[in-house]
Structures are given as C-alpha cells and as structure tokens.
PDB file of C-alpha atoms in Angstrom:
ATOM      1  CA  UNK H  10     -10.962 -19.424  24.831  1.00 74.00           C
ATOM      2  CA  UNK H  11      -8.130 -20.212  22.364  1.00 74.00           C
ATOM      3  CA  UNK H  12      -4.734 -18.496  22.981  1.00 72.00           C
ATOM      4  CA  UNK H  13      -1.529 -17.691  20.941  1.00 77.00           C
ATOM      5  CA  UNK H  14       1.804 -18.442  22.352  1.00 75.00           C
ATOM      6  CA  UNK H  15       3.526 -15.520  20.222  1.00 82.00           C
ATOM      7  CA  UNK H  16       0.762 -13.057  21.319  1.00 89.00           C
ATOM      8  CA  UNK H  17       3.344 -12.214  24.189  1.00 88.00           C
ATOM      9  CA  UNK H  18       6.556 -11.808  22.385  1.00 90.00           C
ATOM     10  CA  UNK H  19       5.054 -10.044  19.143  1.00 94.00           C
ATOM     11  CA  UNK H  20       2.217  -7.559  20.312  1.00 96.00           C
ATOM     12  CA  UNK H  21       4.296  -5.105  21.956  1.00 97.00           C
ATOM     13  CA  UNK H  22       6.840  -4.352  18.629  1.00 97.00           C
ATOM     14  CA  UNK H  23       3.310  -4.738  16.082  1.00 98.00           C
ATOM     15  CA  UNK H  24       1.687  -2.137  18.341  1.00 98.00           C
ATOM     16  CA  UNK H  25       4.288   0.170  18.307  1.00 98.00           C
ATOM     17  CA  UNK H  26       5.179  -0.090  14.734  1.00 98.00           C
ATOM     18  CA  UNK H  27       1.194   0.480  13.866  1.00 98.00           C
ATOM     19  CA  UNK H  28       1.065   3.289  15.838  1.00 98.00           C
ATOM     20  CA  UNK H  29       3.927   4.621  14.299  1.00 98.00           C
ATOM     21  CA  UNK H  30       2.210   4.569  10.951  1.00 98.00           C
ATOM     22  CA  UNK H  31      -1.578   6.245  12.361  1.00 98.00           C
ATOM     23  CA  UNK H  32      -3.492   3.189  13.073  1.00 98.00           C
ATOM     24  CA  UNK H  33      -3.686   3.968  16.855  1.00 98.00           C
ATOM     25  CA  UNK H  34      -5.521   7.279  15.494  1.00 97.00           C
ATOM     26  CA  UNK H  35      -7.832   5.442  13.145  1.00 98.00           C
ATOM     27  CA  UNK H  36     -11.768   5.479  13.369  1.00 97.00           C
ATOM     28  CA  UNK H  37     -13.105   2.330  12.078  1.00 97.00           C
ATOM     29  CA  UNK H  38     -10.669  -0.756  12.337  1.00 98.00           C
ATOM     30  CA  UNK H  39     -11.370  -4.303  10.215  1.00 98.00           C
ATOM     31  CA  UNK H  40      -9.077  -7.165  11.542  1.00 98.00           C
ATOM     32  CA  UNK H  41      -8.892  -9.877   9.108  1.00 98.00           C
ATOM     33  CA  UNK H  42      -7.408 -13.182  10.724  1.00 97.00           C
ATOM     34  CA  UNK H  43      -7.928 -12.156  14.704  1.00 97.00           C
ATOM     35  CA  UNK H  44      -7.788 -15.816  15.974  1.00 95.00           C
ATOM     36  CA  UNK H  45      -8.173 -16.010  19.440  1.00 95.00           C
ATOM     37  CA  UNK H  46      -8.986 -12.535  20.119  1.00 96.00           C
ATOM     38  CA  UNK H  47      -6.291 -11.504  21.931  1.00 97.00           C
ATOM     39  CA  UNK H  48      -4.211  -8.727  19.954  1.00 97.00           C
ATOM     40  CA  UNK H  49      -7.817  -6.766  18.890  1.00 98.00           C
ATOM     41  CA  UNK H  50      -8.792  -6.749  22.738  1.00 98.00           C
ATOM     42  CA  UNK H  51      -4.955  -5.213  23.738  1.00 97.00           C
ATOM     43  CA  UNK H  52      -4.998  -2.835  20.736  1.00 98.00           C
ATOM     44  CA  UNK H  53      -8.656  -1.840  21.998  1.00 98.00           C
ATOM     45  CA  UNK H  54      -7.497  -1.125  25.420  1.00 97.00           C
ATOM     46  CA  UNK H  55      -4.051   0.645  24.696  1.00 97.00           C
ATOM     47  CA  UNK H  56      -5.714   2.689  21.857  1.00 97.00           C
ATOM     48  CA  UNK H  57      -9.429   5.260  22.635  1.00 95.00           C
ATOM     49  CA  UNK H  58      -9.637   6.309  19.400  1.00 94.00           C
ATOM     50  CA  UNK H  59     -10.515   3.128  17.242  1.00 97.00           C
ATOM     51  CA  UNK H  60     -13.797   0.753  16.912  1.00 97.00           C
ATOM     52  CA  UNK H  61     -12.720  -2.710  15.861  1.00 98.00           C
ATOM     53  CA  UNK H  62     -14.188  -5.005  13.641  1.00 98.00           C
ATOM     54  CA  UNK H  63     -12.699  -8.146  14.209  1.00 98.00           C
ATOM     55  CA  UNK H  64     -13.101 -11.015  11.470  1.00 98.00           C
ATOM     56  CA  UNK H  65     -11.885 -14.786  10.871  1.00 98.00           C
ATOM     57  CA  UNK H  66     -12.547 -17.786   8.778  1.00 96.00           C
ATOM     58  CA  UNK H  67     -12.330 -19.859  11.293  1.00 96.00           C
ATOM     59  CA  UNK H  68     -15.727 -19.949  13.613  1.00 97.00           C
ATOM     60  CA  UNK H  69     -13.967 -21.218  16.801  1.00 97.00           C
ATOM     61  CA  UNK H  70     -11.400 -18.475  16.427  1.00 97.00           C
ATOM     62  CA  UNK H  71     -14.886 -15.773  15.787  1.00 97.00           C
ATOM     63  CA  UNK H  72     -16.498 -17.512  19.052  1.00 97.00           C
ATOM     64  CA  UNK H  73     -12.852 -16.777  21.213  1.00 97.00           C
ATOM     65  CA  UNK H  74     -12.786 -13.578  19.812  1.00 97.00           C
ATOM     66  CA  UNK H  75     -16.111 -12.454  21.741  1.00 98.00           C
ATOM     67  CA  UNK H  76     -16.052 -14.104  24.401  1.00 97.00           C
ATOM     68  CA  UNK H  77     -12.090 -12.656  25.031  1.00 97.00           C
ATOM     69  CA  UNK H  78     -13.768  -8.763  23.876  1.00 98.00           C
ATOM     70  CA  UNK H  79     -16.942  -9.951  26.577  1.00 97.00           C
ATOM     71  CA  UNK H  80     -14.798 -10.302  29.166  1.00 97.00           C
ATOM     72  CA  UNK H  81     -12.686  -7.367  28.919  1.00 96.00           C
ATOM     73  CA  UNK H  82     -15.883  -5.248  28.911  1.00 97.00           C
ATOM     74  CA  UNK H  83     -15.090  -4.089  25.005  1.00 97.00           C
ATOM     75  CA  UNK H  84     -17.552  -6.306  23.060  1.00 95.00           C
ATOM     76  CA  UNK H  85     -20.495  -3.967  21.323  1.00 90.00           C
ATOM     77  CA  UNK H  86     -18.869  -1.316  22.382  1.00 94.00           C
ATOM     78  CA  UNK H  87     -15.613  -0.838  20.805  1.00 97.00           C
ATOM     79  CA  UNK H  88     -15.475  -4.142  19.921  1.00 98.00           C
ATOM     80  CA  UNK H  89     -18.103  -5.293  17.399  1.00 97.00           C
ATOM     81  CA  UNK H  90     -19.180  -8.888  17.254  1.00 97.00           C
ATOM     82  CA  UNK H  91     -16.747 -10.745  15.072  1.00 98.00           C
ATOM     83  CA  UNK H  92     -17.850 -12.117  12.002  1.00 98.00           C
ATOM     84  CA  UNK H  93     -16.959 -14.938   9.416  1.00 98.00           C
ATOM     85  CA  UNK H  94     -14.908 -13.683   6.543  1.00 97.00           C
ATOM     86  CA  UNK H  95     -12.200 -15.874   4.446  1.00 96.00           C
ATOM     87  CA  UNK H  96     -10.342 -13.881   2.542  1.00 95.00           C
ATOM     88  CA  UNK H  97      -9.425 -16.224  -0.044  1.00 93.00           C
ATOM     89  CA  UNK H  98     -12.705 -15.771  -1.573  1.00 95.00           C
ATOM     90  CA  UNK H  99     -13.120 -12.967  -4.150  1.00 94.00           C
ATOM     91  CA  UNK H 100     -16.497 -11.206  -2.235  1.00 94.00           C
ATOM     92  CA  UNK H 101     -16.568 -10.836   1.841  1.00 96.00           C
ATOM     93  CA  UNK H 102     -20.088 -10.544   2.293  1.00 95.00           C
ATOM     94  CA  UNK H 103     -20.372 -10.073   6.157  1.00 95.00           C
ATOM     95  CA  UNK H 104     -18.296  -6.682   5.892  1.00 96.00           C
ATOM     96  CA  UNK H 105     -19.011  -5.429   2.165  1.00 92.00           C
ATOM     97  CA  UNK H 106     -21.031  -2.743   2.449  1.00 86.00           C
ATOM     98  CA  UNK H 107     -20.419  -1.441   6.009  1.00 86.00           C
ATOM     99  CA  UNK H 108     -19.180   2.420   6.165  1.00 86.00           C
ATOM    100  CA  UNK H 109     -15.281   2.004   4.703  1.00 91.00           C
ATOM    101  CA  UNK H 110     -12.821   1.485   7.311  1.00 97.00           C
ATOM    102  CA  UNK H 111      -9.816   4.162   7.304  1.00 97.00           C
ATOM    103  CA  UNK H 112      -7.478   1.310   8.553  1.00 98.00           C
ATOM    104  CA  UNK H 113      -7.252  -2.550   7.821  1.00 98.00           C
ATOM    105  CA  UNK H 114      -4.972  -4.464   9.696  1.00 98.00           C
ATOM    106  CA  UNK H 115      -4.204  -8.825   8.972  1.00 98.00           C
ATOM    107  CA  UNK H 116      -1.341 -10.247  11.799  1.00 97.00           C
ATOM    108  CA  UNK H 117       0.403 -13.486  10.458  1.00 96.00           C
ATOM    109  CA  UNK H 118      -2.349 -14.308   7.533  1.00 97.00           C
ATOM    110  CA  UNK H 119      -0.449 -13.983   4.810  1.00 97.00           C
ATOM    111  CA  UNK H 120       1.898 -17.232   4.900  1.00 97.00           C
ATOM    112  CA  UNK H 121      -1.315 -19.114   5.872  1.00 95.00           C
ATOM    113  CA  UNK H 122      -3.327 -18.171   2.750  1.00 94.00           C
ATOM    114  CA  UNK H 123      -2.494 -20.198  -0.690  1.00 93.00           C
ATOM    115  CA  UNK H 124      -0.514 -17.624  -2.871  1.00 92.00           C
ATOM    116  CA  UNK H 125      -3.487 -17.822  -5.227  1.00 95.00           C
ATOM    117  CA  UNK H 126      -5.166 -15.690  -2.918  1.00 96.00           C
ATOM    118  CA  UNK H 127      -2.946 -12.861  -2.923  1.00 97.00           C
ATOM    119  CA  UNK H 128      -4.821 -10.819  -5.694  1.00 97.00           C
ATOM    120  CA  UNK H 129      -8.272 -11.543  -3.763  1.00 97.00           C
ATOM    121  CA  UNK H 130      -7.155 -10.541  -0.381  1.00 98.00           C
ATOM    122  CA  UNK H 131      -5.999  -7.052  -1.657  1.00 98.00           C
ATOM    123  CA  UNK H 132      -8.878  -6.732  -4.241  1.00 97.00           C
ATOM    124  CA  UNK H 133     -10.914  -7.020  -0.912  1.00 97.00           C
ATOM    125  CA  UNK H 134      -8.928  -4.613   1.513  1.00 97.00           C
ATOM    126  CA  UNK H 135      -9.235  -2.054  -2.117  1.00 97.00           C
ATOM    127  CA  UNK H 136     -12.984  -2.081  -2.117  1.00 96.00           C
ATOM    128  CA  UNK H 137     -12.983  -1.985   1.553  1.00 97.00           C
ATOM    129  CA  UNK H 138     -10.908   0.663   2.415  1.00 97.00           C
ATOM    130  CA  UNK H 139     -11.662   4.144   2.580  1.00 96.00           C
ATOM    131  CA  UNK H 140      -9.533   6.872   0.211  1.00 96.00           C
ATOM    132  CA  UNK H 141      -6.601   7.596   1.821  1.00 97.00           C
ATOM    133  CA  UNK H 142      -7.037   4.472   4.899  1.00 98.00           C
ATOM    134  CA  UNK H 143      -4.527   2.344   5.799  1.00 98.00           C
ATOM    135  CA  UNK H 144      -3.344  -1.488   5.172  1.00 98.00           C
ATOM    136  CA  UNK H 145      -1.222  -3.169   7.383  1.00 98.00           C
ATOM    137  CA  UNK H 146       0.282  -6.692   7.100  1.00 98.00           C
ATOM    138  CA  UNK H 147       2.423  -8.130   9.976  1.00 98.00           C
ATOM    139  CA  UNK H 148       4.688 -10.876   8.578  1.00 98.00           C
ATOM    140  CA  UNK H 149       7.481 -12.419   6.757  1.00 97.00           C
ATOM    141  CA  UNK H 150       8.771 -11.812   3.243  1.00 98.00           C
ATOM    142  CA  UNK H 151      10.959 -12.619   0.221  1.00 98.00           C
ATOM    143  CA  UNK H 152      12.421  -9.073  -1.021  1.00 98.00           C
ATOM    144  CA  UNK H 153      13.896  -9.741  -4.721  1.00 97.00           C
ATOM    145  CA  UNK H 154      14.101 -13.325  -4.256  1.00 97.00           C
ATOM    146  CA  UNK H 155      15.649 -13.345  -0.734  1.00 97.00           C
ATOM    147  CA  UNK H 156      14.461 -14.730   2.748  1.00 97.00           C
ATOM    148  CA  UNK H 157      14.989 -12.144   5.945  1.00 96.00           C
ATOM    149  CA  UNK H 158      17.186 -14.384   7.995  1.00 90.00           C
ATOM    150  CA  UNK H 159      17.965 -18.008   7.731  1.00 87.00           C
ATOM    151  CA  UNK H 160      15.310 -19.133   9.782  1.00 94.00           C
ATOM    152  CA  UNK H 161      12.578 -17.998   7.478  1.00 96.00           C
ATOM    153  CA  UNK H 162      13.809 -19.898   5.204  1.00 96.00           C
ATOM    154  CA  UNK H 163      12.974 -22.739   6.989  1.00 95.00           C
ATOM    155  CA  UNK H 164       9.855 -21.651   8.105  1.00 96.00           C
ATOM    156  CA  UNK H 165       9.371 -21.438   4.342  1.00 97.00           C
ATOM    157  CA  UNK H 166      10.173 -24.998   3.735  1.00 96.00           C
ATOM    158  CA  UNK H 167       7.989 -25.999   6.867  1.00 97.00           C
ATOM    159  CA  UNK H 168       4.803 -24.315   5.751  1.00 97.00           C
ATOM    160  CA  UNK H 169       4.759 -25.462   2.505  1.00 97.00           C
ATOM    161  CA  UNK H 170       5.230 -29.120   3.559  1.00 97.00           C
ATOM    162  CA  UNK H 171       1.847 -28.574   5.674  1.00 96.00           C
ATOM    163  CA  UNK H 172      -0.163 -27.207   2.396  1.00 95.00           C
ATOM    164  CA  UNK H 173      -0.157 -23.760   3.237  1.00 96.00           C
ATOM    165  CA  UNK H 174       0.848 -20.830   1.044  1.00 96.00           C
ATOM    166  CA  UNK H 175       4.525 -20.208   2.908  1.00 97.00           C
ATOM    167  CA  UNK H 176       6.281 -16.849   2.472  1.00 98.00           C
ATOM    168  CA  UNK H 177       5.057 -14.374   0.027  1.00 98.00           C
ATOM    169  CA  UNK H 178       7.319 -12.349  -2.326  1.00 98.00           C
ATOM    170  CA  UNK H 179       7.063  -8.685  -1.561  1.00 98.00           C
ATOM    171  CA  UNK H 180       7.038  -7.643  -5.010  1.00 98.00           C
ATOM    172  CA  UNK H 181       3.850 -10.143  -6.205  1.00 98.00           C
ATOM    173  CA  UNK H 182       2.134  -8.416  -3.137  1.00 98.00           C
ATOM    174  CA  UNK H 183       3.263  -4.744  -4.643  1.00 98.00           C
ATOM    175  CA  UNK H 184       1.855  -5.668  -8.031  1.00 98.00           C
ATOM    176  CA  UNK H 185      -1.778  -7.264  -6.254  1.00 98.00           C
ATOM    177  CA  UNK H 186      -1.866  -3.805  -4.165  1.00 98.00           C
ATOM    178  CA  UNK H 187      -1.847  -1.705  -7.080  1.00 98.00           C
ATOM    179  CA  UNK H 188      -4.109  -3.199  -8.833  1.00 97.00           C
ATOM    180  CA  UNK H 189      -6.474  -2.750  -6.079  1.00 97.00           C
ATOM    181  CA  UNK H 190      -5.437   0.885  -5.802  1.00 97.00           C
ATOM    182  CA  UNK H 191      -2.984   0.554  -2.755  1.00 98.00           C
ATOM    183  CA  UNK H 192       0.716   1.656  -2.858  1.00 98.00           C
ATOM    184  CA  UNK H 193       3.318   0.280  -0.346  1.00 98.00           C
ATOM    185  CA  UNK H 194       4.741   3.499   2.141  1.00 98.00           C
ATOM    186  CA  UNK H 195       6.663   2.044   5.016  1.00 98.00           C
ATOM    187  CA  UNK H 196       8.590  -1.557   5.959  1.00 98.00           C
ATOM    188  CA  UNK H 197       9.356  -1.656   9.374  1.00 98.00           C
ATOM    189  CA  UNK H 198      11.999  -4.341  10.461  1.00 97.00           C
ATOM    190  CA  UNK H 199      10.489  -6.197  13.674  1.00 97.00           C
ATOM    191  CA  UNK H 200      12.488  -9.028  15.935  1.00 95.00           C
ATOM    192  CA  UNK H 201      12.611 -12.828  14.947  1.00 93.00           C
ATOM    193  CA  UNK H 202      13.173 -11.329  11.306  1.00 95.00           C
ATOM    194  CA  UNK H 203       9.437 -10.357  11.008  1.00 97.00           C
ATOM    195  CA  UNK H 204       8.454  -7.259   8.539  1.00 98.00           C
ATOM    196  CA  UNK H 205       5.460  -4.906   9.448  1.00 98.00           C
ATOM    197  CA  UNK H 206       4.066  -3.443   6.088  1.00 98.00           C
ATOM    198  CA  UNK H 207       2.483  -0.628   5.514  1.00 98.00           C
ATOM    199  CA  UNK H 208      -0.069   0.218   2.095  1.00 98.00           C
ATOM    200  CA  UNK H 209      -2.054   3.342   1.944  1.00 98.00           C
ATOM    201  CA  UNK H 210      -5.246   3.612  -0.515  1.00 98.00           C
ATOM    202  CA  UNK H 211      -4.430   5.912  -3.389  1.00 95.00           C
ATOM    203  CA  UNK H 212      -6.391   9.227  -2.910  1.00 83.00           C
ATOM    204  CA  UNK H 213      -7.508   9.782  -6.648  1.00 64.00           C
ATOM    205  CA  UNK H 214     -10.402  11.960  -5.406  1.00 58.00           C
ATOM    206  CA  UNK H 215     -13.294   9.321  -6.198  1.00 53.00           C
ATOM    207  CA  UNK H 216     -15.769   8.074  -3.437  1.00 52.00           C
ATOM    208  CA  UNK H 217     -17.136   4.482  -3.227  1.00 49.00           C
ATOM    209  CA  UNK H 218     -20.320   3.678  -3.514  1.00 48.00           C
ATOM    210  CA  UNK H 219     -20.504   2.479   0.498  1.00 52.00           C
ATOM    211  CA  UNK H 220     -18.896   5.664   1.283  1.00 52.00           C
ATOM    212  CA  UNK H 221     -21.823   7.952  -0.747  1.00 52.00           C
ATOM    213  CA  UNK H 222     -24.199   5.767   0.894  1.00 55.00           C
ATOM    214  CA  UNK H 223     -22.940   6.215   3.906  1.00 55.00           C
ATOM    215  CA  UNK H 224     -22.061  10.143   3.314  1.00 57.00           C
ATOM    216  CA  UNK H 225     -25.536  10.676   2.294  1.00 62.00           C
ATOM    217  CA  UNK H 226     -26.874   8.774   4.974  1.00 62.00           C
ATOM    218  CA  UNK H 227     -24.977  11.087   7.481  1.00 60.00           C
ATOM    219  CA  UNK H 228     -26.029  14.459   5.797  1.00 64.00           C
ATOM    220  CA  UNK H 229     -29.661  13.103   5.816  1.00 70.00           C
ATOM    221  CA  UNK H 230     -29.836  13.029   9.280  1.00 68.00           C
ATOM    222  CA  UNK H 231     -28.043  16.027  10.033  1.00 67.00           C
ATOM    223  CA  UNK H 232     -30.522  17.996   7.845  1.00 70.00           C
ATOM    224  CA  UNK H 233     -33.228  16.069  10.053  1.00 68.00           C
ATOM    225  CA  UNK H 234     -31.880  16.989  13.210  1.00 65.00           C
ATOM    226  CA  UNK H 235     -31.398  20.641  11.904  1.00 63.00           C
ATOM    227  CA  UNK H 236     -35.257  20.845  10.593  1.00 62.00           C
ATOM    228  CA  UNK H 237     -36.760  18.636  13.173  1.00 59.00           C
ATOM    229  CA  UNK H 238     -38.605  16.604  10.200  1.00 51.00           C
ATOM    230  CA  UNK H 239     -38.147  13.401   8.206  1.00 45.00           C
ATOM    231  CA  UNK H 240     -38.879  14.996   4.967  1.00 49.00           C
ATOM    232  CA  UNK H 241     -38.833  18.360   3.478  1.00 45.00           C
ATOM    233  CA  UNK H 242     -41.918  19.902   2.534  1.00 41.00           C
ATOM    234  CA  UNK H 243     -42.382  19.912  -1.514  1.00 43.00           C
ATOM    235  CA  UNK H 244     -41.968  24.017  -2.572  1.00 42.00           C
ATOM    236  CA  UNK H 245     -44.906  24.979  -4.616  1.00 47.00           C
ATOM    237  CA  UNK H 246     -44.393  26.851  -8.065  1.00 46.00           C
ATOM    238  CA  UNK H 247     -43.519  30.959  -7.529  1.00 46.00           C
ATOM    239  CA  UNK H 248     -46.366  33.504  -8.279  1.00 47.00           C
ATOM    240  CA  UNK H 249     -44.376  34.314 -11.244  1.00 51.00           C
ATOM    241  CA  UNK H 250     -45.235  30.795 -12.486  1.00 47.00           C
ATOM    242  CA  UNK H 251     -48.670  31.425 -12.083  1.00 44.00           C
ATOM    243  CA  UNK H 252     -50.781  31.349 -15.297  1.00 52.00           C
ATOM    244  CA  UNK H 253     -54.335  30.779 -14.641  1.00 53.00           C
ATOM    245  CA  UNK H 254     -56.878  32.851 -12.587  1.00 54.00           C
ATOM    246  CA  UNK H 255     -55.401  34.371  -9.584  1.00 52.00           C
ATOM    247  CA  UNK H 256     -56.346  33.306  -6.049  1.00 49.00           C
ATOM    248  CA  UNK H 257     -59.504  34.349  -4.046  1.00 51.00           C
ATOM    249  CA  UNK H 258     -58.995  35.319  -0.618  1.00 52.00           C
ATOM    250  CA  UNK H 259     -60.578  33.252   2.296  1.00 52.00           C
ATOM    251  CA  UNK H 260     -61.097  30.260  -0.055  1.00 48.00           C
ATOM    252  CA  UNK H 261     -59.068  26.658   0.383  1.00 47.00           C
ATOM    253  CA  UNK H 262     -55.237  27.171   0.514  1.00 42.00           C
ATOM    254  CA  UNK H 263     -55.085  30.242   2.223  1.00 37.00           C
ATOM    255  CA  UNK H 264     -54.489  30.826   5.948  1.00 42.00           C
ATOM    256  CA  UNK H 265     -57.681  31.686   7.260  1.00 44.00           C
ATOM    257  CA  UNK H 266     -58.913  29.556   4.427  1.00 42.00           C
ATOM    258  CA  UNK H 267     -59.900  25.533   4.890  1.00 41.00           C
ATOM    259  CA  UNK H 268     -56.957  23.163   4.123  1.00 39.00           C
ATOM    260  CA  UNK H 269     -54.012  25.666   4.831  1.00 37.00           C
ATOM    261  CA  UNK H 270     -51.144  25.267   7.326  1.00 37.00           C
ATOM    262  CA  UNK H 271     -53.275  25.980  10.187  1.00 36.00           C
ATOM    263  CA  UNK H 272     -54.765  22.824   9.371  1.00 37.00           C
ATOM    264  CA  UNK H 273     -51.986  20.690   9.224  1.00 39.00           C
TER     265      UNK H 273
END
C-alpha cells in the first residue's frame, strides 16, 4: 500500500477543522484525490455517521485505497470501493448520477491540478452536491495577490517548475464556485500556513435531477412496503361515470361472479 508522509502531521488539525464545519455529521461523503487511502479510513473510524466514497485519478492510489479500507474492516461497508475520477475533466462518469452527496471533501488537490481546471472541478462538486451539502478544500492559497507565509511562496515556485498548477488564488476559486452555485462560508487557518475552506451549495429550493430520481425512488418503495405490492391496482371509472346498461348480478366482474377478485 502507498503511504503519505504528511498524513501524520496534517490529519489531526483537517479533522478537527471539518468537523467543526458538519462534515463529521454528514450522510454520504465523495473524496476526490484520496491517494493512498489513509485519511478516508481515519475519518471513517473517528466519525459513525458518514459513508465514504473515496475517488482518484490515479489507479494505484484507487487500488491502496481498498486494500487500506479492506484491512481496517471498512471497505463495502462504510467504505465503498474507490473509483477512477479525474477531476480535470468536465463529466465524472463513475460518480454522476449516484444519490447527491451532502458533503464533498478534496485534501491537497488543488495545487496539483492545472489552473485550467479550476472551473471543471467546481462545475463537478455543483452538479454533485446536494442543496445545501458541503465543499471542503484543504490547502494553500493566494488571498488578493498574497502567499500565506514565505514558504508557500516557494512551494509556489517549486510546483510550477514540476508542471503542476501551483497555488490557486482564492478569489478565481470564489468566482468558479459561484458559478457552479457554491458560496465560500468559513477559512480556517491550519499549521505549516495551510487554509481549510469551506463552500456550501446555495439552497435556491430546486432539486436535481439525481436527487428526484433518487427521491422518487425512495417514496416508491416506501409506498411498496406500506401496500405490500409492486404496483397499484388501476381504479376503475365511478358508477357516476357509468353510461351504458347497468350491471347484472352474478355475471363476470362481480364477486360471486367469474373473473372477480376472488379469482385473482
């Protein structure tokens, strides 16, 4: 299995500043970028309350991420299997379509991914997210044009050099989530001059067409369970409606008749 050497040092201060924003009290949970598993399996076993979907672009990073959730005893159970998803792209297939999540969470993704992606990844965690769910982003930032702390200014320089996207500005990440319907509620201030941000979907009262699916799908089988059949029977026309000659009793259709509901 792969491992993170900053797993150790960071997960305590991104736990505790995700709980402090409701993630810990979430239902559904979509990691994008878990690499080797490790922070989805702690967050699983410090919080009851969550299923995680973990996701990645990279397949060795998917194939640590189960095996890691396998051996803590959490995979297919609050773990799902992890799945292939880059968020560069403008449509995540493996997830689109699942039940919206109520909380999205991304740890140290954003300086990897080319700043061209920026509108795509939010676009994404917008038709993804429930009304009302969560976004959080664990990370480093520009905030009007400056660097938190020298050394991420550096780090800057050093990404860059390797052809990654290097330190987002705050503000071009404001403007991406609200065109995907998101608006920025909390910054929390984390050590080694790290930022843990905090969107929230814009309630406008509308439902997505994953959640009506889903909705539906949920009030179809509770009717089931409540009528103990797949299908209602079709309700005939009223006696009132009735317009040709009336009825004779004992013949086909009635209850001591041939074809009734005795007979079915």
């Amino acid at each position: 299995m792969q491992s993170s050497p900053a797993f150790s040092r960071n997960i305590d201060p991104i736990a505790d500043a995700m709980a402090a924003q409701g993630f810990d009290r979430c239902e559904f949970l979509l990691e994008l970028g878990c690499g080797p598993g490790e922070h989805v399996v702690e967050f699983a076993k410090r919080w009851e309350e969550p299923f995680f979907q973990p996701t990645d672009c990279s397949r060795a990073a998917v194939t640590s991420t189960d095996l890691r959730a396998k051996e803590a005893g959490l995979r297919a159970t609050r773990i799902c299997p992890a799945r292939i998803v880059d968020v560069s792209e403008t449509k995540w297939p493996q997830v689109e379509g699942d039940p919206p999540y109520d909380g999205i969470y991304s740890i140290n993704v954003v300086h990897i991914m080319p700043s061209t992606a920026i509108p795509s990844f939010f676009a994404g965690c917008g038709r993804n997210l429930s009304p009302g769910g969560l976004l959080g982003l664990y990370d480093t930032w520009t905030f009007a044009g400056e660097f938190i702390g020298p050394n991420n200014a550096r780090f800057d320089q050093s990404l860059r050099s390797q052809g990654y996207g290097g330190v987002a500005s705050i503000e071009e990440c404001d403007e991406a989530a609200s065109g995907a319907g998101l608006e920025r509620i909390d910054v929390a201030y984390l050590p080694a001059n790290n930022q843990f941000v905090t969107y929230r979907k814009i309630d406008d009262g509308g439902i997505s067409s994953a959640a009506q699916e889903f909705r539906e799908a949920v009030m179809r089988a509770d009717l089931q369970e409540e009528d103990g059949r797949v299908e209602p029977l079709p309700m005939g026309p009223s006696m009132e409606d009735y317009t040709g000659e009336p009825p004779i009793e004992g013949a086909e259709g009635f209850a001591d008749g041939v074809g009734g509901e005795d007979d079915l």
